[in-house]
């Protein structure tokens, strides 16, 4: 056929214009080319110039970036225009096949129109990003021209009486409408922006967010195409490959998504609800407020979802069409053809076009692309809304926390855990509900539509299939609820197991020294056993759930097709069979998800209930001065810098120390009101119950002076401070503050409260940093020595997640905070309670008397230390919740002699305690020592080969980018193998075998279906009226028999598939349980038997993490991910295999598709992992911030720092939300791309099938499989990246499995050791050298000593001289690399460890008790009689106390022995040592942490009960070993002196006498 524009058919003169120019159809079509050519000529040069000048097109120019009016509408119209052009081209090409010669004018103008429309949108986008609207004029002219030419064409069609029944007429009419609308959009832009025809064009700037370059989340700002394909994410996701994504890289959120914006939206609608409800007790509905605030987005998402679901049904219908028309691609009747000729060309009807298989293939492709785009858009909108809602709820909860009444917290109505649950669980439940809520109304519609279509295809038998699905859906719901319950019980067991593990790790030293580690290890294993039973139930339900999901569609298909074979008259055609198969696949998802959605809806109802109760709970009374909404300036203190009266009073220092004479005191009577900082009149205050805690309070606090509040414990001193701060509920009375003080209070609470921040941030607390002042405060609180010990000085993180400080250190930091603030009034609530005498004195002198009083600040001090009363300007004495006395010390001395005398006796008693305390090594020194020890062990970390660190180092060494890239995108195959091998090879083999079998059978079922339906190609009705009767019966019977002969095989295959589904789901889950069991068991044993050095070097938190987070991932997450990954991968592979089998030509197209898929998953996995880490790492600070605030409420409110804390909370929320949004956008990025790939696979499969014209049944098979690929491709990648993240847990656990264990065997056999060894307790130390590790220097060098049986030996030396190392050497806990210790003739290094350690006794410095019973703590091996235990308790002076406890020996010991005092705990340890009748007892600084009374008991008991045994005492106070028969003095690892104590004291210059003198 020759090509010519107007065609050259015989007998037609295509170029004649006799009837008039416009009556020639070809000419009208040519006229339609003009606008398109015009646009291309004008825009191409502009685009090329533009592109040339802006080489960096990737970089978005934030400063000029905005949308013109009607932006989205224009994109939607253009896309519709493109679609109509595609239809026009298709119609033209199909019509052309009906002509004798080629008529180019039928499709050429349409093709040009397509190109022009594409150009128009590219051109528009470039103008928009450059903000240069004048160039839009070209488009305006184009729309007008196109509109006119199309109008002419339509008018001519109408003239020739063509109507709606002709497809070309409809298309032309549609184009006229679209061009008209686009013209209107263009006119609107001119109207708004006035860029032409107007004198003053309007200047417009981009959105405020875009001018801020920190905003990197561009979804709201990009154009529609980039929005729907997430194109703007490309630089981030591809860049992640080169260097990890950090918080800086993801920037800030756009204003509309920030927590503050959403909080205001939600709060406004909540308040609106509150005003609407007449009943004040009835709480405003949170549901309504949520709908008012976020309803629009939910509606948008639901609309998108409906569109996607409806388009989803296009797939099965197109398949049905393609298969059907492959069968009967008959020629269209010639007679019909001539009738439809007008203008010398053929006009077709729309049904004709839809009978063309190629057209159907393209339609299928477009429908898929659109469906997936809508679906992802719907997901994105719900997720964004969910995140916005969560941000708003968090801000609402936080604001409420800041206003909660203290009594609510202290009376236990609102516990911290409740608040934490609200933040961590309830808000997330609501967010998840929002993610899933469009499903609630989209799914029923989808199910109904699906059933209707099935009925249309298959008749009554479809209802049976649908019935099967509906009947089995409740079973799924049941399984889902059971799963949730099992998960709860598993959680309880694992919490219990963690508690026991933590105890073991904290007391590991003691357990090893007593050789009890195996006993306690068995306790953990026992709990783990229960947890595993629960896990097995969990695995069972999970596998049932997976099984139901896979088996339901098979059962439905089986029921439907078998019924159809027996009840329907019409034979099943391939077209109908495969269309209904595809429909069943569509139906399963909503039914499976529905149970989940319903469950989430129920949870959301509960969450809303809890939230609503919380938001209605009591708040603080609104004092006139407690207006938290005020944005408080932090410099407030400076404004009120106090210019009070300058009375200088020379303070007398601590009495008995400084002896300068005390000058005359001026009597300061606060009479004038401005001299009173705070005044309380007739105050009755309560903590929530109606009983007043404080009654009849009349006090005043004089300005600029030191007021002390004293009284017994529990008489209401702290309550008085809080009442003045407005924290208590006022029953009656008034608190007056002088104006300048009201907003200027600093407060240090009795229970110290620290922020998770650096030491410096904790002290400055939001005030500007002033070096001089900071230094003065640190000195006043003597914090410098403590700060010097911290690894990063005052930049070290402290608080919950930071470094653990002791009570005294925490308290001093809190006091320092109060001192540092530049406020007029300072409230200190018992700041000395956790401090020893030296520190208290220093703080009183330097901090309170000097630092605060020099500034003339008003100080209110609650204290028990009466010796400081002489410094007070004003004293308030309290008793039983009311004020006993108020006045100066002089007043009280004259007016209330009795009270004064009482104080004096108390002071004397305190003084005696002081003397005793000064003798002992002070508590502070001890605290510092523990801190130092904690860090000494950390320093050694650098020498340990931590696998992770080594790898990181390798990574840093390679500057070559490509190596890091390949490392980051590699899948951890080694760990997967490690994991699978833990599960046992039998299980792995079973899993692989059953998975392969299952998928093979699934393919076999569908192949059989194809063979069955294709068996009778001319799909006649079974009763064909043209066959004569006799023939008819014979034929019919054989046909029916033949048709039904396929049924048995079909049933067998389906049954096999269902059985295999069950087997595969069970094997995977139980493989997971087996792996979890083995990994945990090995980990626990390795760690319990690791040398003590391992625990010094490895932080406790790190070990615990392996047992908590990592074990949880291995237990519950990996099996599911593994199952999902193998299933989706095998589905995709089997689908590709089937398509390739049906149409081998498909394999050619597969190569580029595979390459594309490889790169998409490679980039995504790296970026996803980084974003996941960011999300996790930003979530923890947010959750901790809430509990931190709730704990420090009184402090925050006293300081008036609510505004600053809210600000910080909003920042933390936004940071976490940004990470989460980026993560979900990255998931959408992946899904859109894999979905489009899937659509391309469907298109290529369809086209290949049509061109190679295969057997119709097989084509149906291929296409049905191609459709499933689109669903599963993205799951392959998502699961792959999840598995990668989860395998890190296996890697971490594995790194601990390579730890060396202690050598428990020894070279001697247990049988060679005498039963009662050591009988005498004789110890010979010969040339002993000890080190902690082969890499470290020795800590003891060439020690020689001899200890007689039964001798009492003291060991002393300065800190770090090696005393404790010797005690560890006795137990072979350290590396003895030279020399030996011989006890009763046996070298201890040869003994099995268990034997050695079980025959000696030791009492450690820190008393360790384990949760359980007293019996367990004394004798976990259960070898002793009760009498023996009672005897031990009697010796330790504990018998009476234990007898009084409920349960006696079986009385409960809480975690860490918290229900006993430190002294009692130490005595229990003594009893424990006595229970083990060993002839050698070692006491390692056993009295360091106990009071004098307990120490005396201990010393006495050791002297009497252990009279005949060898006792080695390592002393921290030299005074405690002055009685010893032999003293060994160590200095830096060597033994320098060894003699009896009197002899050593006689030598003036001996180290021992120096130590005794300095310690006195």
Short mmCIF file of C-alpha atoms in Angstrom, two decimals, residues 649-856:
data_model
loop_
_atom_site.label_atom_id
_atom_site.label_comp_id
_atom_site.label_asym_id
_atom_site.label_seq_id
_atom_site.Cartn_x
_atom_site.Cartn_y
_atom_site.Cartn_z
CA UNK A 649 25.57 41.47 107.07
CA UNK A 650 28.82 39.78 107.70
CA UNK A 651 27.87 36.12 107.85
CA UNK A 652 29.56 34.07 110.47
CA UNK A 653 31.12 30.97 109.00
CA UNK A 654 30.51 27.45 110.18
CA UNK A 655 30.65 27.62 113.97
CA UNK A 656 33.53 25.82 115.68
CA UNK A 657 35.65 26.32 112.59
CA UNK A 658 36.12 30.04 112.10
CA UNK A 659 36.59 31.96 115.27
CA UNK A 660 36.23 35.55 114.27
CA UNK A 661 33.81 37.40 116.46
CA UNK A 662 30.26 37.75 115.39
CA UNK A 663 29.25 41.37 114.77
CA UNK A 664 25.97 42.70 116.11
CA UNK A 665 23.02 41.53 114.03
CA UNK A 666 20.46 44.07 113.00
CA UNK A 667 17.04 42.76 113.80
CA UNK A 668 15.32 42.39 110.46
CA UNK A 669 11.60 42.41 111.02
CA UNK A 670 9.71 42.20 107.75
CA UNK A 671 7.08 44.83 108.34
CA UNK A 672 6.85 46.88 105.18
CA UNK A 673 5.22 44.95 102.40
CA UNK A 674 7.98 45.39 99.81
CA UNK A 675 10.23 43.58 102.25
CA UNK A 676 8.09 40.51 101.89
CA UNK A 677 8.77 38.37 98.84
CA UNK A 678 5.98 35.87 99.44
CA UNK A 679 3.23 35.92 101.97
CA UNK A 680 0.62 33.27 102.80
CA UNK A 681 -2.51 34.24 104.72
CA UNK A 682 -4.85 31.71 106.36
CA UNK A 683 -3.73 29.04 103.92
CA UNK A 684 -5.36 25.60 103.88
CA UNK A 685 -3.87 23.40 101.15
CA UNK A 686 -4.50 19.86 100.03
CA UNK A 687 -3.14 17.20 97.69
CA UNK A 688 -6.46 16.39 96.12
CA UNK A 689 -8.39 14.67 98.89
CA UNK A 690 -10.54 17.05 100.87
CA UNK A 691 -8.34 16.65 103.93
CA UNK A 692 -5.99 19.55 104.17
CA UNK A 693 -2.32 18.58 104.22
CA UNK A 694 -1.30 22.06 105.35
CA UNK A 695 -3.63 23.94 107.63
CA UNK A 696 -3.73 27.46 108.99
CA UNK A 697 -0.58 28.67 107.30
CA UNK A 698 0.37 32.29 107.97
CA UNK A 699 3.93 32.98 106.95
CA UNK A 700 6.02 35.52 105.15
CA UNK A 701 9.30 35.19 103.36
CA UNK A 702 11.47 38.32 103.81
CA UNK A 703 13.02 39.70 100.64
CA UNK A 704 16.74 39.26 100.06
CA UNK A 705 17.29 37.07 103.13
CA UNK A 706 17.84 33.45 104.03
CA UNK A 707 14.74 31.75 105.39
CA UNK A 708 15.01 28.21 106.71
CA UNK A 709 12.12 25.81 107.11
CA UNK A 710 12.74 23.01 109.63
CA UNK A 711 10.74 20.24 111.18
CA UNK A 712 10.51 16.48 111.39
CA UNK A 713 10.19 14.17 108.42
CA UNK A 714 6.72 14.36 106.91
CA UNK A 715 5.59 17.52 108.67
CA UNK A 716 4.87 19.33 105.41
CA UNK A 717 8.04 21.32 104.69
CA UNK A 718 8.24 20.39 100.99
CA UNK A 719 4.48 20.79 100.70
CA UNK A 720 4.79 24.33 101.97
CA UNK A 721 7.23 25.21 99.19
CA UNK A 722 4.97 23.63 96.60
CA UNK A 723 1.93 25.40 98.04
CA UNK A 724 3.72 28.72 97.56
CA UNK A 725 4.57 27.70 94.01
CA UNK A 726 0.89 27.03 93.36
CA UNK A 727 1.27 23.27 92.95
CA UNK A 728 -1.18 22.34 95.71
CA UNK A 729 -4.92 22.77 95.65
CA UNK A 730 -5.98 25.70 97.75
CA UNK A 731 -8.99 25.07 99.99
CA UNK A 732 -8.95 28.59 101.36
CA UNK A 733 -6.52 31.42 101.93
CA UNK A 734 -4.26 33.33 99.58
CA UNK A 735 -0.64 33.36 98.47
CA UNK A 736 0.68 36.86 97.72
CA UNK A 737 3.83 37.43 95.70
CA UNK A 738 5.45 40.82 95.44
CA UNK A 739 5.30 41.92 91.82
CA UNK A 740 8.93 41.71 90.93
CA UNK A 741 9.34 38.15 92.17
CA UNK A 742 6.40 36.48 90.62
CA UNK A 743 8.07 35.19 87.47
CA UNK A 744 11.50 34.83 88.91
CA UNK A 745 11.87 31.66 90.92
CA UNK A 746 14.54 28.98 90.85
CA UNK A 747 13.76 25.69 92.54
CA UNK A 748 15.72 22.57 93.42
CA UNK A 749 13.41 19.71 94.30
CA UNK A 750 14.10 17.15 96.98
CA UNK A 751 14.17 14.31 94.47
CA UNK A 752 16.81 15.35 92.00
CA UNK A 753 15.65 15.64 88.42
CA UNK A 754 17.98 15.74 85.44
CA UNK A 755 17.38 16.30 81.77
CA UNK A 756 18.77 13.97 79.15
CA UNK A 757 21.37 16.50 78.16
CA UNK A 758 24.94 17.49 78.89
CA UNK A 759 25.99 18.52 82.37
CA UNK A 760 26.36 22.10 81.15
CA UNK A 761 22.84 22.18 79.67
CA UNK A 762 21.45 20.77 82.90
CA UNK A 763 23.01 23.59 84.88
CA UNK A 764 22.36 26.51 82.54
CA UNK A 765 18.82 25.18 81.91
CA UNK A 766 18.08 27.46 78.99
CA UNK A 767 19.71 30.57 80.43
CA UNK A 768 22.47 32.24 78.44
CA UNK A 769 25.93 30.82 79.19
CA UNK A 770 28.14 33.02 81.32
CA UNK A 771 31.54 31.48 81.86
CA UNK A 772 32.44 33.28 85.07
CA UNK A 773 29.10 32.62 86.71
CA UNK A 774 29.13 28.99 85.56
CA UNK A 775 32.58 28.46 87.07
CA UNK A 776 31.51 30.02 90.38
CA UNK A 777 28.43 27.77 90.57
CA UNK A 778 30.43 24.62 89.81
CA UNK A 779 32.94 25.48 92.53
CA UNK A 780 30.21 26.27 95.03
CA UNK A 781 28.68 22.83 94.44
CA UNK A 782 32.14 21.18 94.28
CA UNK A 783 31.27 19.55 90.99
CA UNK A 784 34.65 20.05 89.34
CA UNK A 785 36.23 16.76 90.56
CA UNK A 786 33.15 14.85 89.39
CA UNK A 787 33.16 16.59 86.01
CA UNK A 788 36.83 15.77 85.55
CA UNK A 789 36.01 12.07 85.89
CA UNK A 790 33.40 12.14 83.11
CA UNK A 791 34.61 11.05 79.68
CA UNK A 792 33.75 14.35 77.97
CA UNK A 793 33.82 16.67 80.97
CA UNK A 794 30.74 18.86 81.27
CA UNK A 795 29.76 17.96 77.70
CA UNK A 796 28.94 14.39 78.80
CA UNK A 797 25.33 13.30 78.36
CA UNK A 798 23.67 12.50 81.68
CA UNK A 799 20.13 11.54 82.57
CA UNK A 800 18.08 8.46 81.73
CA UNK A 801 19.94 7.53 78.57
CA UNK A 802 23.26 9.07 79.54
CA UNK A 803 25.75 8.22 82.21
CA UNK A 804 24.43 7.10 85.56
CA UNK A 805 25.45 9.43 88.33
CA UNK A 806 25.10 8.75 92.02
CA UNK A 807 22.42 10.42 94.12
CA UNK A 808 24.78 13.00 95.57
CA UNK A 809 26.14 13.99 92.20
CA UNK A 810 22.65 14.34 90.76
CA UNK A 811 21.54 16.45 93.68
CA UNK A 812 24.48 18.80 93.40
CA UNK A 813 23.76 19.36 89.71
CA UNK A 814 20.16 20.27 90.57
CA UNK A 815 21.30 22.73 93.21
CA UNK A 816 23.80 24.17 90.73
CA UNK A 817 20.91 24.71 88.32
CA UNK A 818 18.97 26.70 90.90
CA UNK A 819 22.05 28.77 91.77
CA UNK A 820 22.93 29.52 88.16
CA UNK A 821 19.52 30.93 87.22
CA UNK A 822 19.41 34.69 87.54
CA UNK A 823 16.24 34.79 89.62
CA UNK A 824 15.20 36.81 92.64
CA UNK A 825 14.00 33.88 94.68
CA UNK A 826 15.65 30.51 95.17
CA UNK A 827 13.74 27.61 96.73
CA UNK A 828 15.97 24.75 97.87
CA UNK A 829 14.20 21.64 99.10
CA UNK A 830 16.56 19.72 101.37
CA UNK A 831 19.61 20.07 99.14
CA UNK A 832 21.87 18.35 101.68
CA UNK A 833 19.95 15.08 101.97
CA UNK A 834 22.22 13.05 99.69
CA UNK A 835 25.46 14.86 100.50
CA UNK A 836 28.12 14.05 103.06
CA UNK A 837 29.25 16.57 105.66
CA UNK A 838 32.17 18.07 103.76
CA UNK A 839 30.08 18.78 100.72
CA UNK A 840 27.16 20.09 102.76
CA UNK A 841 29.45 22.54 104.52
CA UNK A 842 31.02 23.67 101.31
CA UNK A 843 27.66 24.13 99.64
CA UNK A 844 26.30 26.08 102.63
CA UNK A 845 29.32 28.38 102.83
CA UNK A 846 30.17 28.93 99.20
CA UNK A 847 26.85 28.36 97.52
CA UNK A 848 24.15 29.63 99.82
CA UNK A 849 25.85 32.12 102.15
CA UNK A 850 28.34 33.51 99.69
CA UNK A 851 27.03 33.11 96.14
CA UNK A 852 23.30 33.63 96.72
CA UNK A 853 23.42 36.14 99.53
CA UNK A 854 26.04 38.28 97.80
CA UNK A 855 23.53 38.69 95.02
CA UNK A 856 20.94 39.74 97.62
#
